[in-house]
mmCIF file of C-alpha atoms in Angstrom:
data_model
loop_
_atom_site.group_PDB
_atom_site.id
_atom_site.type_symbol
_atom_site.label_atom_id
_atom_site.label_comp_id
_atom_site.label_asym_id
_atom_site.label_seq_id
_atom_site.Cartn_x
_atom_site.Cartn_y
_atom_site.Cartn_z
ATOM 1 C CA MET A 1 23.827 -47.166 69.130
ATOM 2 C CA LEU A 2 20.977 -49.615 69.522
ATOM 3 C CA ALA A 3 20.083 -52.615 67.424
ATOM 4 C CA LEU A 4 16.381 -52.945 66.507
ATOM 5 C CA PHE A 5 14.497 -56.009 67.533
ATOM 6 C CA ARG A 6 10.942 -57.155 66.612
ATOM 7 C CA PRO A 7 9.424 -60.060 68.531
ATOM 8 C CA PRO A 8 7.465 -62.675 66.594
ATOM 9 C CA GLN A 9 4.188 -61.609 65.101
ATOM 10 C CA SER A 10 0.895 -62.701 66.468
ATOM 11 C CA ASN A 11 -0.751 -65.992 65.483
ATOM 12 C CA ALA A 12 -4.131 -64.343 65.970
ATOM 13 C CA THR A 13 -6.173 -64.039 62.754
ATOM 14 C CA PRO A 14 -6.270 -60.431 61.507
ATOM 15 C CA ASP A 15 -9.503 -58.775 60.531
ATOM 16 C CA THR A 16 -8.581 -58.528 56.873
ATOM 17 C CA PRO A 17 -7.302 -61.255 54.486
ATOM 18 C CA LEU A 18 -3.580 -61.900 54.735
ATOM 19 C CA PRO A 19 -1.809 -59.811 52.065
ATOM 20 C CA TYR A 20 0.203 -62.741 50.694
ATOM 21 C CA THR A 21 -3.009 -64.554 49.867
ATOM 22 C CA ALA A 22 -4.349 -61.686 47.743
ATOM 23 C CA SER A 23 -4.518 -61.647 43.938
ATOM 24 C CA PRO A 24 -1.039 -62.245 42.443
ATOM 25 C CA TRP A 25 -1.561 -59.225 40.128
ATOM 26 C CA ARG A 26 -2.449 -57.064 43.100
ATOM 27 C CA LEU A 27 0.665 -58.271 44.891
ATOM 28 C CA LEU A 28 2.729 -57.546 41.817
ATOM 29 C CA TRP A 29 1.382 -53.996 41.658
ATOM 30 C CA GLU A 30 2.072 -53.412 45.326
ATOM 31 C CA ASP A 31 5.609 -54.726 44.883
ATOM 32 C CA ILE A 32 6.167 -52.257 42.002
ATOM 33 C CA LEU A 33 4.978 -49.358 44.221
ATOM 34 C CA LEU A 34 7.074 -50.545 47.158
ATOM 35 C CA ALA A 35 10.195 -50.712 44.943
ATOM 36 C CA PHE A 36 9.665 -47.116 43.768
ATOM 37 C CA ARG A 37 9.092 -45.919 47.364
ATOM 38 C CA SER A 38 12.287 -47.721 48.468
ATOM 39 C CA ALA A 39 14.533 -46.838 45.514
ATOM 40 C CA SER A 40 16.790 -44.712 47.680
ATOM 41 C CA ALA A 41 18.023 -47.936 49.322
ATOM 42 C CA ILE A 42 19.336 -49.468 46.076
ATOM 43 C CA PRO A 43 22.966 -48.394 46.675
ATOM 44 C CA GLY A 44 22.764 -50.162 49.972
ATOM 45 C CA ILE A 45 22.928 -53.515 48.126
ATOM 46 C CA PHE A 46 26.642 -53.164 47.392
ATOM 47 C CA TRP A 47 27.871 -50.619 49.905
ATOM 48 C CA PRO A 48 30.270 -50.741 51.674
ATOM 49 C CA LEU A 49 32.749 -52.224 49.211
ATOM 50 C CA MET A 50 35.171 -53.141 52.026
ATOM 51 C CA PRO A 51 36.604 -54.275 54.437
ATOM 52 C CA TYR A 52 37.085 -57.981 53.723
ATOM 53 C CA ASN A 53 37.045 -59.673 57.095
ATOM 54 C CA SER A 54 36.808 -63.122 55.477
ATOM 55 C CA GLY A 55 39.403 -62.454 52.810
ATOM 56 C CA ASP A 56 38.690 -64.134 49.444
ATOM 57 C CA LEU A 57 35.507 -65.644 50.816
ATOM 58 C CA ASP A 58 33.974 -62.148 50.667
ATOM 59 C CA GLU A 59 32.019 -61.569 47.506
ATOM 60 C CA LEU A 60 33.606 -58.192 46.625
ATOM 61 C CA TYR A 61 37.136 -59.149 47.501
ATOM 62 C CA PRO A 62 39.332 -58.383 44.445
ATOM 63 C CA SER A 63 40.400 -61.953 43.628
ATOM 64 C CA PRO A 64 40.483 -63.049 39.951
ATOM 65 C CA GLY A 65 37.447 -65.334 40.435
ATOM 66 C CA ASN A 66 35.302 -62.613 42.086
ATOM 67 C CA ILE A 67 36.319 -60.004 39.528
ATOM 68 C CA GLY A 68 35.388 -62.457 36.715
ATOM 69 C CA ASN A 69 31.973 -63.111 38.305
ATOM 70 C CA ILE A 70 31.240 -59.424 38.812
ATOM 71 C CA ALA A 71 32.307 -58.570 35.263
ATOM 72 C CA PHE A 72 30.209 -61.319 33.786
ATOM 73 C CA HIS A 73 27.146 -60.150 35.736
ATOM 74 C CA LEU A 74 27.574 -56.560 34.625
ATOM 75 C CA VAL A 75 27.837 -57.479 30.982
ATOM 76 C CA LEU A 76 24.923 -59.996 31.182
ATOM 77 C CA SER A 77 22.729 -57.488 33.060
ATOM 78 C CA LEU A 78 23.289 -54.897 30.301
ATOM 79 C CA LEU A 79 22.383 -57.415 27.640
ATOM 80 C CA GLN A 80 19.266 -58.531 29.520
ATOM 81 C CA ILE A 81 18.067 -54.920 29.924
ATOM 82 C CA VAL A 82 18.558 -54.316 26.208
ATOM 83 C CA PHE A 83 16.711 -57.544 25.452
ATOM 84 C CA LEU A 84 13.698 -56.631 27.620
ATOM 85 C CA VAL A 85 13.490 -53.125 26.111
ATOM 86 C CA SER A 86 13.735 -54.557 22.588
ATOM 87 C CA ILE A 87 10.702 -56.776 22.889
ATOM 88 C CA PRO A 88 8.066 -54.047 22.983
ATOM 89 C CA VAL A 89 10.018 -52.218 20.208
ATOM 90 C CA CYS A 90 9.768 -55.378 18.033
ATOM 91 C CA ILE A 91 6.064 -55.600 18.708
ATOM 92 C CA ALA A 92 5.540 -51.889 17.965
ATOM 93 C CA CYS A 93 7.391 -52.224 14.680
ATOM 94 C CA MET A 94 4.999 -55.009 13.651
ATOM 95 C CA PHE A 95 7.711 -57.613 13.218
ATOM 96 C CA PRO A 96 6.321 -61.073 12.349
ATOM 97 C CA ALA A 97 5.298 -62.972 15.486
ATOM 98 C CA LEU A 98 7.318 -65.991 14.450
ATOM 99 C CA TRP A 99 10.494 -63.876 14.206
ATOM 100 C CA VAL A 100 9.848 -62.256 17.607
ATOM 101 C CA GLY A 101 9.207 -65.681 19.173
ATOM 102 C CA ALA A 102 12.447 -67.080 17.650
ATOM 103 C CA TYR A 103 14.363 -64.033 18.857
ATOM 104 C CA ILE A 104 13.062 -64.420 22.409
ATOM 105 C CA ALA A 105 13.753 -68.192 22.453
ATOM 106 C CA ALA A 106 17.266 -67.704 21.088
ATOM 107 C CA PHE A 107 18.203 -65.130 23.671
ATOM 108 C CA LEU A 108 16.812 -67.169 26.597
ATOM 109 C CA TRP A 109 18.633 -70.256 25.345
ATOM 110 C CA SER A 110 21.895 -68.372 24.912
ATOM 111 C CA ASN A 111 21.538 -66.759 28.333
ATOM 112 C CA ARG A 112 21.044 -70.161 29.980
ATOM 113 C CA ILE A 113 24.051 -71.700 28.175
ATOM 114 C CA LEU A 114 26.319 -68.806 29.167
ATOM 115 C CA CYS A 115 25.223 -68.931 32.840
ATOM 116 C CA ASN A 116 25.748 -72.703 32.921
ATOM 117 C CA ILE A 117 29.229 -72.357 31.448
ATOM 118 C CA PHE A 118 30.503 -69.456 33.597
ATOM 119 C CA LEU A 119 28.454 -69.624 36.834
ATOM 120 C CA ASN A 120 26.348 -72.743 37.333
ATOM 121 C CA ARG A 121 28.604 -75.521 36.215
ATOM 122 C CA GLY A 122 28.868 -78.624 38.413
ATOM 123 C CA SER A 123 26.546 -80.279 40.934
ATOM 124 C CA HIS A 124 23.615 -78.425 42.387
ATOM 125 C CA VAL A 125 24.363 -79.827 45.851
ATOM 126 C CA LEU A 126 27.711 -78.746 47.413
ATOM 127 C CA LYS A 127 29.340 -79.445 50.765
ATOM 128 C CA SER A 128 31.387 -77.042 52.807
ATOM 129 C CA ARG A 129 35.139 -77.728 52.921
ATOM 130 C CA VAL A 130 35.153 -76.541 56.524
ATOM 131 C CA PRO A 131 35.578 -78.096 59.018
ATOM 132 C CA GLU A 132 37.910 -80.765 57.581
ATOM 133 C CA VAL A 133 36.813 -83.167 60.317
ATOM 134 C CA GLU A 134 33.379 -82.671 61.814
ATOM 135 C CA ASP A 135 32.832 -83.088 65.551
ATOM 136 C CA PRO A 136 31.055 -86.466 66.106
ATOM 137 C CA GLY A 137 28.834 -84.635 68.617
ATOM 138 C CA HIS A 138 27.207 -82.905 65.627
ATOM 139 C CA SER A 139 26.295 -86.110 63.804
ATOM 140 C CA HIS A 140 22.651 -85.815 64.828
ATOM 141 C CA GLU A 141 22.420 -82.435 63.104
ATOM 142 C CA HIS A 142 21.819 -81.619 59.393
ATOM 143 C CA TRP A 143 22.606 -78.079 58.197
ATOM 144 C CA ILE A 144 21.325 -76.793 54.831
ATOM 145 C CA PHE A 145 21.874 -73.444 53.067
ATOM 146 C CA ILE A 146 20.007 -71.906 50.129
ATOM 147 C CA ASN A 147 21.690 -68.949 48.430
ATOM 148 C CA GLY A 148 20.199 -65.674 47.020
ATOM 149 C CA ILE A 149 20.193 -63.991 43.620
ATOM 150 C CA ALA A 150 23.150 -63.697 41.268
ATOM 151 C CA THR A 151 25.030 -66.447 43.020
ATOM 152 C CA GLY A 152 27.072 -68.917 40.989
ATOM 153 C CA GLN A 153 28.653 -72.014 42.431
ATOM 154 C CA ARG A 154 31.886 -70.143 43.335
ATOM 155 C CA TRP A 155 30.034 -67.774 45.659
ATOM 156 C CA LEU A 156 27.776 -70.592 46.979
ATOM 157 C CA GLN A 157 30.930 -72.512 47.930
ATOM 158 C CA SER A 158 32.312 -69.396 49.662
ATOM 159 C CA ASN A 159 29.034 -69.023 51.496
ATOM 160 C CA ILE A 160 28.914 -72.538 52.905
ATOM 161 C CA ASP A 161 32.597 -72.464 53.710
ATOM 162 C CA ARG A 162 32.093 -69.240 55.704
ATOM 163 C CA LEU A 163 29.193 -70.959 57.536
ATOM 164 C CA GLY A 164 31.486 -73.888 58.228
ATOM 165 C CA TYR A 165 34.007 -71.588 59.863
ATOM 166 C CA THR A 166 31.242 -69.853 61.812
ATOM 167 C CA PHE A 167 29.347 -72.772 63.222
ATOM 168 C CA GLY A 168 31.881 -75.636 63.124
ATOM 169 C CA ARG A 169 29.494 -77.864 61.143
ATOM 170 C CA ARG A 170 29.585 -79.260 57.618
ATOM 171 C CA ILE A 171 26.996 -77.348 55.584
ATOM 172 C CA ILE A 172 25.055 -78.697 52.589
ATOM 173 C CA GLY A 173 24.563 -75.936 50.006
ATOM 174 C CA LEU A 174 21.529 -76.322 47.700
ATOM 175 C CA HIS A 175 22.284 -74.140 44.673
ATOM 176 C CA ASN A 176 19.638 -71.730 43.594
ATOM 177 C CA PRO A 177 21.249 -71.249 40.140
ATOM 178 C CA THR A 178 21.531 -67.738 38.699
ATOM 179 C CA ALA A 179 20.186 -66.647 35.315
ATOM 180 C CA GLY A 180 21.849 -63.217 35.674
ATOM 181 C CA LEU A 181 20.889 -60.382 37.962
ATOM 182 C CA VAL A 182 17.970 -58.984 35.946
ATOM 183 C CA PHE A 183 16.369 -62.334 35.222
ATOM 184 C CA ASP A 184 16.897 -63.419 38.817
ATOM 185 C CA ILE A 185 14.935 -60.418 40.005
ATOM 186 C CA ILE A 186 12.064 -61.317 37.551
ATOM 187 C CA GLN A 187 12.160 -64.879 38.979
ATOM 188 C CA CYS A 188 11.907 -63.537 42.500
ATOM 189 C CA ILE A 189 8.769 -61.568 41.602
ATOM 190 C CA ILE A 190 7.184 -64.638 40.045
ATOM 191 C CA GLN A 191 8.149 -66.834 43.050
ATOM 192 C CA ARG A 192 6.984 -64.353 45.604
ATOM 193 C CA ASP A 193 3.749 -63.000 44.070
ATOM 194 C CA PHE A 194 2.532 -66.126 42.269
ATOM 195 C CA SER A 195 3.867 -68.693 44.800
ATOM 196 C CA TYR A 196 5.638 -70.422 41.971
ATOM 197 C CA ALA A 197 8.081 -73.218 42.954
ATOM 198 C CA THR A 198 11.065 -73.377 40.610
ATOM 199 C CA PRO A 199 13.051 -76.640 40.294
ATOM 200 C CA ASP A 200 15.496 -75.603 42.989
ATOM 201 C CA VAL A 201 12.616 -75.013 45.422
ATOM 202 C CA ARG A 202 11.332 -78.501 44.786
ATOM 203 C CA ASP A 203 14.849 -79.952 45.199
ATOM 204 C CA ALA A 204 15.408 -78.087 48.434
ATOM 205 C CA TYR A 205 12.041 -79.189 49.751
ATOM 206 C CA ALA A 206 12.884 -82.813 49.020
ATOM 207 C CA LEU A 207 16.276 -82.424 50.734
ATOM 208 C CA VAL A 208 14.743 -80.899 53.934
ATOM 209 C CA ARG A 209 11.914 -83.424 53.958
ATOM 210 C CA VAL A 210 14.232 -86.398 53.767
ATOM 211 C CA ALA A 211 16.373 -84.999 56.568
ATOM 212 C CA LEU A 212 13.303 -84.442 58.813
ATOM 213 C CA LEU A 213 12.155 -88.039 58.186
ATOM 214 C CA ASP A 214 15.612 -89.458 58.809
ATOM 215 C CA GLN A 215 15.639 -90.837 62.398
ATOM 216 C CA LYS A 216 19.362 -90.277 62.815
ATOM 217 C CA TYR A 217 18.802 -86.520 62.762
ATOM 218 C CA THR A 218 17.319 -84.806 65.761
ATOM 219 C CA LYS A 219 17.931 -81.327 64.426
ATOM 220 C CA VAL A 220 17.600 -79.886 60.915
ATOM 221 C CA VAL A 221 18.866 -76.295 60.460
ATOM 222 C CA LEU A 222 17.850 -74.364 57.348
ATOM 223 C CA ILE A 223 19.768 -71.119 56.640
ATOM 224 C CA VAL A 224 18.603 -68.961 53.696
ATOM 225 C CA HIS A 225 19.706 -65.638 52.182
ATOM 226 C CA SER A 226 17.879 -63.178 49.957
ATOM 227 C CA GLN A 227 15.860 -65.014 47.333
ATOM 228 C CA GLY A 228 16.519 -68.081 49.380
ATOM 229 C CA GLY A 229 14.148 -66.508 51.899
ATOM 230 C CA ILE A 230 11.314 -66.660 49.344
ATOM 231 C CA GLU A 231 12.163 -70.313 48.652
ATOM 232 C CA GLY A 232 12.420 -71.042 52.421
ATOM 233 C CA GLY A 233 8.926 -69.595 52.916
ATOM 234 C CA LEU A 234 7.515 -71.764 50.197
ATOM 235 C CA ILE A 235 9.288 -74.855 51.605
ATOM 236 C CA ALA A 236 7.904 -74.064 55.080
ATOM 237 C CA ASP A 237 4.394 -73.902 53.604
ATOM 238 C CA TRP A 238 4.785 -77.300 52.047
ATOM 239 C CA LEU A 239 6.331 -78.812 55.189
ATOM 240 C CA LEU A 240 3.503 -77.486 57.295
ATOM 241 C CA ASP A 241 1.039 -79.165 54.908
ATOM 242 C CA GLU A 242 2.683 -82.589 54.882
ATOM 243 C CA ILE A 243 5.150 -83.353 57.646
ATOM 244 C CA PRO A 244 3.848 -84.472 61.104
ATOM 245 C CA GLN A 245 4.100 -81.734 63.729
ATOM 246 C CA GLY A 246 6.331 -83.841 65.914
ATOM 247 C CA LEU A 247 8.967 -84.038 63.197
ATOM 248 C CA LEU A 248 8.722 -80.352 62.397
ATOM 249 C CA ARG A 249 9.887 -79.642 65.968
ATOM 250 C CA LYS A 250 13.317 -80.733 64.737
ATOM 251 C CA LEU A 251 13.444 -77.854 62.259
ATOM 252 C CA GLU A 252 15.077 -74.472 62.881
ATOM 253 C CA ILE A 253 15.102 -71.720 60.231
ATOM 254 C CA TYR A 254 17.449 -68.662 60.123
ATOM 255 C CA THR A 255 17.174 -66.074 57.379
ATOM 256 C CA PHE A 256 19.380 -63.191 56.258
ATOM 257 C CA ALA A 257 18.042 -60.332 54.028
ATOM 258 C CA ASN A 258 14.843 -62.306 53.584
ATOM 259 C CA ALA A 259 13.035 -61.222 50.376
ATOM 260 C CA ALA A 260 9.830 -63.171 51.116
ATOM 261 C CA ASN A 261 6.420 -61.577 51.719
ATOM 262 C CA HIS A 262 5.359 -64.138 54.339
ATOM 263 C CA PHE A 263 6.739 -66.819 56.652
ATOM 264 C CA ASN A 264 4.177 -69.141 58.163
ATOM 265 C CA ASN A 265 4.472 -70.861 61.530
ATOM 266 C CA PRO A 266 1.031 -71.709 63.004
ATOM 267 C CA TYR A 267 0.229 -72.973 66.479
ATOM 268 C CA ARG A 268 0.513 -76.685 67.000
ATOM 269 C CA ALA A 269 -3.112 -77.016 68.260
ATOM 270 C CA LEU A 270 -5.754 -74.574 69.391
ATOM 271 C CA SER A 271 -6.217 -76.498 72.587
ATOM 272 C CA GLU A 272 -2.670 -75.589 73.625
ATOM 273 C CA VAL A 273 -3.336 -71.824 73.342
ATOM 274 C CA HIS A 274 -4.801 -69.988 76.256
ATOM 275 C CA GLU A 275 -8.288 -68.645 75.590
ATOM 276 C CA ASP A 276 -7.431 -64.996 76.202
ATOM 277 C CA ILE A 277 -4.651 -65.173 73.579
ATOM 278 C CA LEU A 278 -7.107 -66.244 70.966
ATOM 279 C CA LYS A 279 -9.698 -63.642 71.765
ATOM 280 C CA GLN A 280 -7.543 -60.567 71.245
ATOM 281 C CA PRO A 281 -4.598 -59.660 69.020
ATOM 282 C CA ILE A 282 -1.199 -60.412 70.600
ATOM 283 C CA GLN A 283 0.841 -57.309 71.173
ATOM 284 C CA ARG A 284 4.561 -57.067 70.554
ATOM 285 C CA ASN A 285 5.158 -57.419 74.279
ATOM 286 C CA GLN A 286 3.606 -60.908 74.396
ATOM 287 C CA LYS A 287 5.437 -63.349 76.663
ATOM 288 C CA ALA A 288 8.473 -64.851 74.990
ATOM 289 C CA ASN A 289 7.507 -68.381 75.845
ATOM 290 C CA GLU A 290 4.546 -68.129 73.531
ATOM 291 C CA GLU A 291 6.944 -69.082 70.744
ATOM 292 C CA ASP A 292 6.928 -72.557 72.206
ATOM 293 C CA LEU A 293 3.350 -72.982 70.940
ATOM 294 C CA ASN A 294 4.428 -72.674 67.326
ATOM 295 C CA THR A 295 4.905 -75.721 65.145
ATOM 296 C CA ILE A 296 8.433 -74.727 64.197
ATOM 297 C CA LEU A 297 10.158 -73.920 67.458
ATOM 298 C CA HIS A 298 12.807 -71.519 66.248
ATOM 299 C CA ILE A 299 12.702 -68.972 63.373
ATOM 300 C CA GLU A 300 15.029 -65.963 63.380
ATOM 301 C CA HIS A 301 15.473 -63.246 60.777
ATOM 302 C CA TYR A 302 18.509 -60.923 60.421
ATOM 303 C CA ALA A 303 18.470 -57.812 58.264
ATOM 304 C CA ASN A 304 20.503 -54.688 57.517
ATOM 305 C CA SER A 305 18.307 -51.611 57.821
ATOM 306 C CA ARG A 306 19.506 -50.043 54.464
ATOM 307 C CA ASP A 307 19.719 -53.236 52.446
ATOM 308 C CA PHE A 308 17.284 -52.735 49.516
ATOM 309 C CA VAL A 309 16.307 -56.397 49.418
ATOM 310 C CA SER A 310 15.542 -56.438 53.203
ATOM 311 C CA VAL A 311 13.564 -53.235 52.801
ATOM 312 C CA LEU A 312 11.420 -54.893 50.133
ATOM 313 C CA GLY A 313 11.043 -58.070 52.166
ATOM 314 C CA VAL A 314 11.385 -58.793 55.852
ATOM 315 C CA LEU A 315 11.595 -55.168 57.020
ATOM 316 C CA ASN A 316 8.298 -54.330 55.252
ATOM 317 C CA PHE A 317 6.265 -57.421 55.905
ATOM 318 C CA THR A 318 7.069 -57.815 59.604
ATOM 319 C CA SER A 319 5.475 -54.420 60.161
ATOM 320 C CA ILE A 320 2.055 -55.434 58.780
ATOM 321 C CA PRO A 321 -0.342 -58.285 59.700
ATOM 322 C CA ASN A 322 1.063 -60.716 57.153
ATOM 323 C CA ARG A 323 2.040 -63.877 58.970
ATOM 324 C CA PHE A 324 5.751 -63.147 58.917
ATOM 325 C CA MET A 325 6.606 -65.256 61.940
ATOM 326 C CA GLY A 326 9.908 -65.348 63.809
ATOM 327 C CA ARG A 327 12.166 -62.939 65.712
ATOM 328 C CA LEU A 328 13.745 -60.137 63.684
ATOM 329 C CA PHE A 329 17.130 -58.570 64.517
ATOM 330 C CA ILE A 330 17.911 -55.391 62.597
ATOM 331 C CA ARG A 331 21.444 -54.051 62.205
ATOM 332 C CA LEU A 332 21.614 -50.314 61.446
ATOM 333 C CA GLY A 333 23.670 -50.430 58.301
ATOM 334 C CA SER A 334 23.731 -51.344 54.585
ATOM 335 C CA GLY A 335 24.962 -54.154 52.387
ATOM 336 C CA HIS A 336 23.361 -57.309 50.903
ATOM 337 C CA MET A 337 26.330 -59.684 50.330
ATOM 338 C CA PHE A 338 25.885 -62.711 52.576
ATOM 339 C CA ASN A 339 29.523 -63.139 53.639
ATOM 340 C CA GLN A 340 30.788 -59.600 53.437
ATOM 341 C CA HIS A 341 27.823 -57.622 54.743
ATOM 342 C CA TYR A 342 26.076 -60.097 57.021
ATOM 343 C CA MET A 343 28.377 -62.768 58.361
ATOM 344 C CA ASP A 344 31.369 -60.456 58.696
ATOM 345 C CA ASN A 345 29.370 -57.946 60.712
ATOM 346 C CA MET A 346 27.253 -60.351 62.754
ATOM 347 C CA PHE A 347 29.639 -63.294 63.244
ATOM 348 C CA THR A 348 33.043 -61.670 62.922
ATOM 349 C CA LEU A 349 36.020 -63.977 62.528
ATOM 350 C CA GLY A 350 39.346 -63.629 64.219
ATOM 351 C CA THR A 351 42.701 -64.311 62.641
ATOM 352 C CA ASP A 352 42.439 -67.947 63.837
ATOM 353 C CA GLY A 353 39.249 -68.534 61.807
ATOM 354 C CA LYS A 354 37.077 -68.616 64.896
ATOM 355 C CA VAL A 355 34.131 -66.321 65.623
ATOM 356 C CA LEU A 356 35.054 -63.628 68.139
ATOM 357 C CA ASP A 357 33.144 -63.625 71.374
ATOM 358 C CA SER A 358 32.289 -59.958 70.767
ATOM 359 C CA ASN A 359 31.375 -57.743 67.838
ATOM 360 C CA ASP A 360 29.623 -54.428 67.378
ATOM 361 C CA PHE A 361 26.308 -55.962 66.286
ATOM 362 C CA MET A 362 25.980 -58.696 68.866
ATOM 363 C CA ASP A 363 27.052 -56.323 71.652
ATOM 364 C CA MET A 364 24.402 -53.733 70.770
ATOM 365 C CA GLU A 365 21.640 -53.169 73.267
ATOM 366 C CA ILE A 366 18.160 -54.052 72.075
ATOM 367 C CA ASP A 367 15.643 -51.419 71.182
ATOM 368 C CA ALA A 368 12.207 -52.987 71.028
ATOM 369 C CA PRO A 369 9.218 -50.609 71.092
ATOM 370 C CA GLY A 370 6.511 -51.708 73.458
ATOM 371 C CA SER A 371 8.710 -54.163 75.394
ATOM 372 C CA ASP A 372 7.912 -54.848 78.983
ATOM 373 C CA THR A 373 8.987 -57.156 81.804
ATOM 374 C CA ASP A 374 7.550 -60.241 80.024
ATOM 375 C CA VAL A 375 10.353 -60.009 77.466
ATOM 376 C CA PHE A 376 12.986 -57.804 79.010
ATOM 377 C CA ASN A 377 14.462 -57.168 82.432
ATOM 378 C CA PRO A 378 14.396 -53.368 82.895
ATOM 379 C CA PRO A 379 17.358 -53.148 85.385
ATOM 380 C CA GLN A 380 19.620 -54.867 82.832
ATOM 381 C CA ARG A 381 19.076 -53.976 79.139
ATOM 382 C CA LEU A 382 19.573 -57.038 76.924
ATOM 383 C CA LYS A 383 21.946 -57.214 74.005
ATOM 384 C CA VAL A 384 21.450 -58.922 70.625
ATOM 385 C CA LYS A 385 23.615 -61.872 71.750
ATOM 386 C CA ASP A 386 21.272 -62.464 74.745
ATOM 387 C CA LEU A 387 18.341 -63.118 72.436
ATOM 388 C CA SER A 388 19.957 -64.610 69.282
ATOM 389 C CA ARG A 389 19.776 -68.403 69.326
ATOM 390 C CA LEU A 390 21.948 -68.678 66.223
ATOM 391 C CA TRP A 391 24.751 -66.881 68.104
ATOM 392 C CA LEU A 392 24.932 -69.809 70.502
ATOM 393 C CA TYR A 393 25.939 -72.192 67.651
ATOM 394 C CA ARG A 394 29.182 -70.274 66.919
ATOM 395 C CA ASN A 395 32.475 -72.213 66.962
ATOM 396 C CA GLY A 396 30.677 -75.551 67.254
ATOM 397 C CA GLY A 397 28.628 -74.525 70.294
ATOM 398 C CA SER A 398 24.965 -75.375 70.906
ATOM 399 C CA PRO A 399 21.999 -73.758 72.732
ATOM 400 C CA GLU A 400 21.334 -77.060 74.527
ATOM 401 C CA LYS A 401 22.893 -80.400 75.252
ATOM 402 C CA PRO A 402 22.737 -82.928 72.407
ATOM 403 C CA PRO A 403 19.198 -84.423 72.483
ATOM 404 C CA GLU A 404 18.632 -88.114 72.785
ATOM 405 C CA GLN A 405 17.934 -90.030 69.662
ATOM 406 C CA LEU A 406 14.323 -89.604 68.543
ATOM 407 C CA LYS A 407 12.071 -92.598 68.998
ATOM 408 C CA PRO A 408 10.871 -94.199 65.780
ATOM 409 C CA GLN A 409 8.094 -92.182 64.203
ATOM 410 C CA ASN A 410 5.203 -93.350 62.113
ATOM 411 C CA GLN A 411 6.087 -92.846 58.474
ATOM 412 C CA ILE A 412 3.852 -90.761 56.268
#
């Protein structure tokens, strides 16, 4: 079986306006149509229910805490659906506007209180409990994670602990708080189609910005999942607007089940791009070193082919001229849970808590339509692990030697 791979999209300007810059209402309508066309992939969000390679760190592992979270989400989702259906009923029945407004306000307030009590309690910034003692050689790195939908602090802590086991670094988790599955989906639509930055987007942007400006860090790694991909795309847009390009070279972004409709990463300067690249659209077999011309050096996306969220996001928008930059690795399979369906399959742990040097996904040969000798060596077919930069960070490793401390930069 082959893993699918899509090289980064072209930086060349398409003939038509970029879809993500279209009317928000048009984007909303297109998203509704896309969701109906992709409805067959909905079961792929939760399936398979097992195995549990990471034990109780896996979201669907039958621990008391996980069962409690799932039960709460199921009840709350049912209540939210009933609430949404009841609003047009109240309007059709000509209930007084004041009563309807009070009803809506009361439900939203109650929903928020319940989520804060059962799911979102505590600090919005968490730290992984793994490793207990971080390697001093990683002190120049700053790793940040933003979670996806329906994730309370329990699952966020499990996510960053799993990342700590995987990469041997302390991970900062910026909580994207949940308002319940149904309301989270509505929030995703608003963020994605209307480019609306919720408080957690602004908090995450500030956190990444401070890290990039901090001279003690020579590398800032941002990992995002699901709705976090939408937030990561908005953060990247803001960073590209404000942060000097020299500092943005410190940033690396890795996404899983990315729900965004775009991911920008323009060239550093037109003078650095060869004339013939600008004159004609770049094909999928463009030379791999062209990525070095981008402002953000490394962006990688990972997706399961039958994950409904991936189908609505990265899998759809990397196939159209939509500025979805970065390499895309596609695993033929389903599942949307970050630990259980992504990390367990792509960065499988052994009994010692270390990432195994081999797993089915990373050992799969690459299938990239249109590839040629500029990207691949025909006599020896490449595997996912040969092209995945993130794979090289496993167990405390690094793609390169620790860089020298950055020279002082002019402040903004």
